[in-house]
Short mmCIF file of C-alpha atoms in Angstrom, two decimals:
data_model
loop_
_atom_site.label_atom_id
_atom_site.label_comp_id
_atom_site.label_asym_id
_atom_site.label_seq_id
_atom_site.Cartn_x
_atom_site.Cartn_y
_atom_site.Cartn_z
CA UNK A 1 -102.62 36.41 53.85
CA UNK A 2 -99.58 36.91 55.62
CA UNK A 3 -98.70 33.14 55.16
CA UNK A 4 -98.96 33.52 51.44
CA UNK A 5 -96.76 36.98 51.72
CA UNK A 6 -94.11 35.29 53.59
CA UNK A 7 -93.82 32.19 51.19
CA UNK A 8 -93.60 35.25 48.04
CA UNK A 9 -90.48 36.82 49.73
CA UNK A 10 -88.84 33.84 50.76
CA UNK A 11 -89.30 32.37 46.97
CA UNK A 12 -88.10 35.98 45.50
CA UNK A 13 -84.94 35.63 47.99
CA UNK A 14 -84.07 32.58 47.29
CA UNK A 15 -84.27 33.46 42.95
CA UNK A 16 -81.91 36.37 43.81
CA UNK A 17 -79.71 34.40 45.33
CA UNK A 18 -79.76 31.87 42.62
CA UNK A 19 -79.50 34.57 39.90
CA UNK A 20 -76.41 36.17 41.73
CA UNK A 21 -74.60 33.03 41.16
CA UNK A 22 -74.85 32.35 38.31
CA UNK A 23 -73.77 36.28 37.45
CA UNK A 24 -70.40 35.42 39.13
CA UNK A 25 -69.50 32.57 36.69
CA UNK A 26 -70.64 34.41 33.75
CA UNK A 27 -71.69 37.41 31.79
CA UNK A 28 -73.68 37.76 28.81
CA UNK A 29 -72.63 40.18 26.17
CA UNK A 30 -75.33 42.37 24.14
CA UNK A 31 -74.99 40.38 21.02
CA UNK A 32 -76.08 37.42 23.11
CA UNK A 33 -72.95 35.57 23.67
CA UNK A 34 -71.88 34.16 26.85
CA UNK A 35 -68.18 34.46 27.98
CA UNK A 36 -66.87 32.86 30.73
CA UNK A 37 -66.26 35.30 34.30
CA UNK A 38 -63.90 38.24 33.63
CA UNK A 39 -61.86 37.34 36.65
CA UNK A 40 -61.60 33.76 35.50
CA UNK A 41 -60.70 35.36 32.13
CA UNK A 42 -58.07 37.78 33.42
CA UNK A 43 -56.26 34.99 35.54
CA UNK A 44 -56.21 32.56 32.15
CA UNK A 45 -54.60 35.43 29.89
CA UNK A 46 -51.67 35.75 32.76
CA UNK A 47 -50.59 32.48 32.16
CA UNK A 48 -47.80 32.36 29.51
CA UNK A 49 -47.81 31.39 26.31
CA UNK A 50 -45.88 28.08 25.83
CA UNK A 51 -45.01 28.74 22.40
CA UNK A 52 -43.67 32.59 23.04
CA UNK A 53 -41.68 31.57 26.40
CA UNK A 54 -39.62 29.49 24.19
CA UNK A 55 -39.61 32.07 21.04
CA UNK A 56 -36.22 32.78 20.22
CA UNK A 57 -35.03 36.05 18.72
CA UNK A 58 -32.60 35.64 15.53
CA UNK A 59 -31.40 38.53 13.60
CA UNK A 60 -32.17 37.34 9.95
CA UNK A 61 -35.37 35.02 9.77
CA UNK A 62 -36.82 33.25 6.33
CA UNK A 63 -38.12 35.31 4.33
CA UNK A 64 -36.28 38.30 5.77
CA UNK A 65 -34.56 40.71 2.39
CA UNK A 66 -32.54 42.93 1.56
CA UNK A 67 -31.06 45.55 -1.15
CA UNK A 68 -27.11 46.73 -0.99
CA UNK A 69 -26.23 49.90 -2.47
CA UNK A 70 -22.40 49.59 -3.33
CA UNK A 71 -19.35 51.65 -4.17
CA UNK A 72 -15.90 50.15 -4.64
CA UNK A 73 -12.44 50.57 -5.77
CA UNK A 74 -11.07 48.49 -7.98
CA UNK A 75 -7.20 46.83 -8.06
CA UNK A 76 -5.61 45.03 -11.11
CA UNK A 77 -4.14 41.54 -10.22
CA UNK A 78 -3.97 40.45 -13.75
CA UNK A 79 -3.20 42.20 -16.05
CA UNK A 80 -0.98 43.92 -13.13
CA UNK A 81 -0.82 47.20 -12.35
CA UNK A 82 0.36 49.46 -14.42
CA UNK A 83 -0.77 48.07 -17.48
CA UNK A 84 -4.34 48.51 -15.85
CA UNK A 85 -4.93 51.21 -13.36
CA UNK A 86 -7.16 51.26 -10.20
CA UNK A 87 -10.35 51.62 -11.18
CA UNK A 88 -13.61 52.42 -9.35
CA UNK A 89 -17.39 50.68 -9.48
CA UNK A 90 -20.66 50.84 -8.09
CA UNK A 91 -23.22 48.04 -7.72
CA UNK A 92 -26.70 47.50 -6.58
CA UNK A 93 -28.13 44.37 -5.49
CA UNK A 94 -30.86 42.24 -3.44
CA UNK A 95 -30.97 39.25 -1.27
CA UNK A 96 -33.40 37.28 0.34
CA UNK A 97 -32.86 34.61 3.17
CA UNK A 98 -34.29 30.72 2.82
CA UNK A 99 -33.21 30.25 6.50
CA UNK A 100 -31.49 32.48 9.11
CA UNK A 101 -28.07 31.67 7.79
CA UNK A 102 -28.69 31.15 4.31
CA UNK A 103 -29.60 33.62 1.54
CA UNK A 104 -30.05 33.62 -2.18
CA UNK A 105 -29.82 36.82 -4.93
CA UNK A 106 -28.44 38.80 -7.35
CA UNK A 107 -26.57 42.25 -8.33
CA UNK A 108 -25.21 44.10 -11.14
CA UNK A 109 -22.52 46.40 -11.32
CA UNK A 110 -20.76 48.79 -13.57
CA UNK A 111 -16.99 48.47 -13.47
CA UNK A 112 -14.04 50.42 -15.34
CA UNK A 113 -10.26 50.83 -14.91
CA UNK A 114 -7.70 52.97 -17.60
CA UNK A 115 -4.99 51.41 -18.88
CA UNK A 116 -1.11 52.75 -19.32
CA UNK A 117 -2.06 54.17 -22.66
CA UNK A 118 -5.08 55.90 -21.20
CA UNK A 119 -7.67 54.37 -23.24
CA UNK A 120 -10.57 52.63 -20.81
CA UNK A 121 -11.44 49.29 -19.94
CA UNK A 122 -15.40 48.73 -18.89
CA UNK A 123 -17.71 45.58 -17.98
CA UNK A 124 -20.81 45.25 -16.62
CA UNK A 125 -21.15 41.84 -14.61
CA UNK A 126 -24.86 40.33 -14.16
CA UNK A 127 -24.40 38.14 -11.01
CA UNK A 128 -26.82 35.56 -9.61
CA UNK A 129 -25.17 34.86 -6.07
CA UNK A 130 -25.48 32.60 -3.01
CA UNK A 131 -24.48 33.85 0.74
CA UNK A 132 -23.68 32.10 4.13
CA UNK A 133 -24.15 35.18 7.02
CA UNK A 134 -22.96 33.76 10.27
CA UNK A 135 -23.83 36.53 13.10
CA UNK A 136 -21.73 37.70 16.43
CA UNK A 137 -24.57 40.66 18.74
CA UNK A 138 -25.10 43.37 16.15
CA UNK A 139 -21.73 41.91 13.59
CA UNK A 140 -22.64 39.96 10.29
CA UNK A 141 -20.21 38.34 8.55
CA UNK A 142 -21.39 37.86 4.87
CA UNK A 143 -19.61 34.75 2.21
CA UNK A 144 -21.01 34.31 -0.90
CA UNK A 145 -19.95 33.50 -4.34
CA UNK A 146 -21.42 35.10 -7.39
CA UNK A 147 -21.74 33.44 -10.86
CA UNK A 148 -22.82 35.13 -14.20
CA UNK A 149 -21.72 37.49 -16.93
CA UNK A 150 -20.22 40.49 -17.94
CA UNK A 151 -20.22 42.34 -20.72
CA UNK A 152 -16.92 43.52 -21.58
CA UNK A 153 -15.34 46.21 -24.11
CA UNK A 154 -12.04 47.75 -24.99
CA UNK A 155 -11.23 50.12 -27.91
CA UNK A 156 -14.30 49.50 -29.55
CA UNK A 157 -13.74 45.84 -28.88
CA UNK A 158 -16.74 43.54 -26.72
CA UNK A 159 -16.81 40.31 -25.67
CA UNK A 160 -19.52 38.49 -23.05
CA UNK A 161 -18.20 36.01 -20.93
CA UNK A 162 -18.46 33.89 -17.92
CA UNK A 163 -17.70 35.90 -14.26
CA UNK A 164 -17.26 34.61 -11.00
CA UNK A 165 -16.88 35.98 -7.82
CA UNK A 166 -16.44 35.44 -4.14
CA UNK A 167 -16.93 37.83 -1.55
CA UNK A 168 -16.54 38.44 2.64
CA UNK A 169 -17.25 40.86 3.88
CA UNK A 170 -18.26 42.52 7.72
CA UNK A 171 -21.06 44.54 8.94
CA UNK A 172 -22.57 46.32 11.70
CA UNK A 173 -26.58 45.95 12.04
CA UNK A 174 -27.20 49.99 13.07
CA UNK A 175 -30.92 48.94 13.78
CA UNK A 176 -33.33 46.53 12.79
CA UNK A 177 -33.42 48.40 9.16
CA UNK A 178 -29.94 49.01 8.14
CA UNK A 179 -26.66 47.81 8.52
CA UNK A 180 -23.62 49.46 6.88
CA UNK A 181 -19.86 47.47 6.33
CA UNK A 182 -17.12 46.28 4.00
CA UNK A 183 -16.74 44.19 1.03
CA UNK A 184 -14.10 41.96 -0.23
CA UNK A 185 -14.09 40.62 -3.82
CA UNK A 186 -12.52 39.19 -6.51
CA UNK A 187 -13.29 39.45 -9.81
CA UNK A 188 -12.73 35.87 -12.08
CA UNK A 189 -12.64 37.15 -15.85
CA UNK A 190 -11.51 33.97 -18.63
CA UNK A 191 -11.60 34.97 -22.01
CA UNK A 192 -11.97 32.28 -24.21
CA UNK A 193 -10.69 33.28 -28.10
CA UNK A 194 -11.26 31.12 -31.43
CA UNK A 195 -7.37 31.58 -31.71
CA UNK A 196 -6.34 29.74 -27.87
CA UNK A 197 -3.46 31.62 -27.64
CA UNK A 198 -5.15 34.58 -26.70
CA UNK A 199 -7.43 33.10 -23.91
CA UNK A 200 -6.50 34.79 -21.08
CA UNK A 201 -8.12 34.84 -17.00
CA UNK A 202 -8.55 38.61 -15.64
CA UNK A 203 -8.34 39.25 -11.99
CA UNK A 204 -9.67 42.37 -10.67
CA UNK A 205 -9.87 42.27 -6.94
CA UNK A 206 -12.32 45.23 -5.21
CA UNK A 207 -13.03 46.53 -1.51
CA UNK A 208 -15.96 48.50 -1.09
CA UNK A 209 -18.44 50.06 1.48
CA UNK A 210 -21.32 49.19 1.58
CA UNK A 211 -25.34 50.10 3.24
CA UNK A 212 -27.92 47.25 3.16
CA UNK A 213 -31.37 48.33 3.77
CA UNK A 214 -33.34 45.28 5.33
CA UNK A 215 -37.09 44.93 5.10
#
């Protein structure tokens, strides 16, 4: 009897040893899953991540957008001042980035300027425009050139015609949602007539201020 008692409690000791080692390598979860030993799994999730140890932060990503909320004044090249008198605008528009340099968009504005004789001169360009944003820290510094159409009237007269327009400009990125700076433009204006001797280019250069709310 005590021969077969001593063989029972060396067999149990030997199962609880056997038991306890196989606890240390792994632990199984009430749904019934096995996962490898927390320790083991604890040392594996120190280890970096070889993609974000080589991440690198940009400012504007693909993808990235944003809307501008705009408000300029306007200066006559031609016609020259006074014939036309500094005007004033304000535009709204929205961009969105195809690479971190590289953006695509549009805008529209409403534009208008007095002449000597105190009647008014209006248009309303519809832009489609492309941008190249190099950056410097927290400094953008927006180029773009806008192509579309305006409609025009003066003294009950209207006319739609081709616009163009390049920009550069210079901001300051406050924080990750909003960056306020300064605009540069000029406006390209031909008028093309059925009589050619009226055709005529206008030139309306602006500066405004600007706040771009990026999302």
């Amino acid at each position: 009897m005590k021969r077969i008692a001593f063989i029972f409690f060396t067999l149990f000791f030997i199962s609880q040893q056997f038991f306890a080692q196989e606890l240390e390598t792994s632990v199984i979860e009430p749904d019934g899953e096995t996962i490898t030993n927390p320790q083991e799994q604890e040392s594996s999730e120190e280890q970096p991540d070889s993609e974000e140890s080589t991440y690198v932060y940009k400012m504007n990503q693909k993808g990235d957008q944003f809307i501008n909320i705009s408000l300029m004044m306007n200066i006559p090249i031609k016609p020259a001042l006074p014939q036309l008198k500094i005007g004033g605008s304000g535009a709204i528009g929205f961009t969105r980035f195809i690479n971190s340099y590289l953006a695509v968009g549009g805008y529209a504005s409403f534009v208008y300027s007095r002449t000597i004789g105190e009647n008014v001169y209006t248009f309303v360009p519809l832009m489609a425009k492309i941008m190249y944003q190099p950056t410097v820290n927290n400094f953008e510094f927006p180029l773009s050139f806008g192509l579309g159409g305006s409609f025009q009237t003066y003294i009950g007269e209207k006319y739609f015609g081709l616009t163009l327009k390049p920009e550069v400009g210079a901001f300051y990125r406050y924080s990750p949602s909003w960056s306020f700076g300064v605009n540069a433009g000029m406006y390209i204006l031909p008028q093309w007539c059925n009589d050619s001797t009226k055709n005529r280019v206008g030139l309306i250069s602006d500066v405004a201020i600007v706040a771009r709310y990026h999302f």
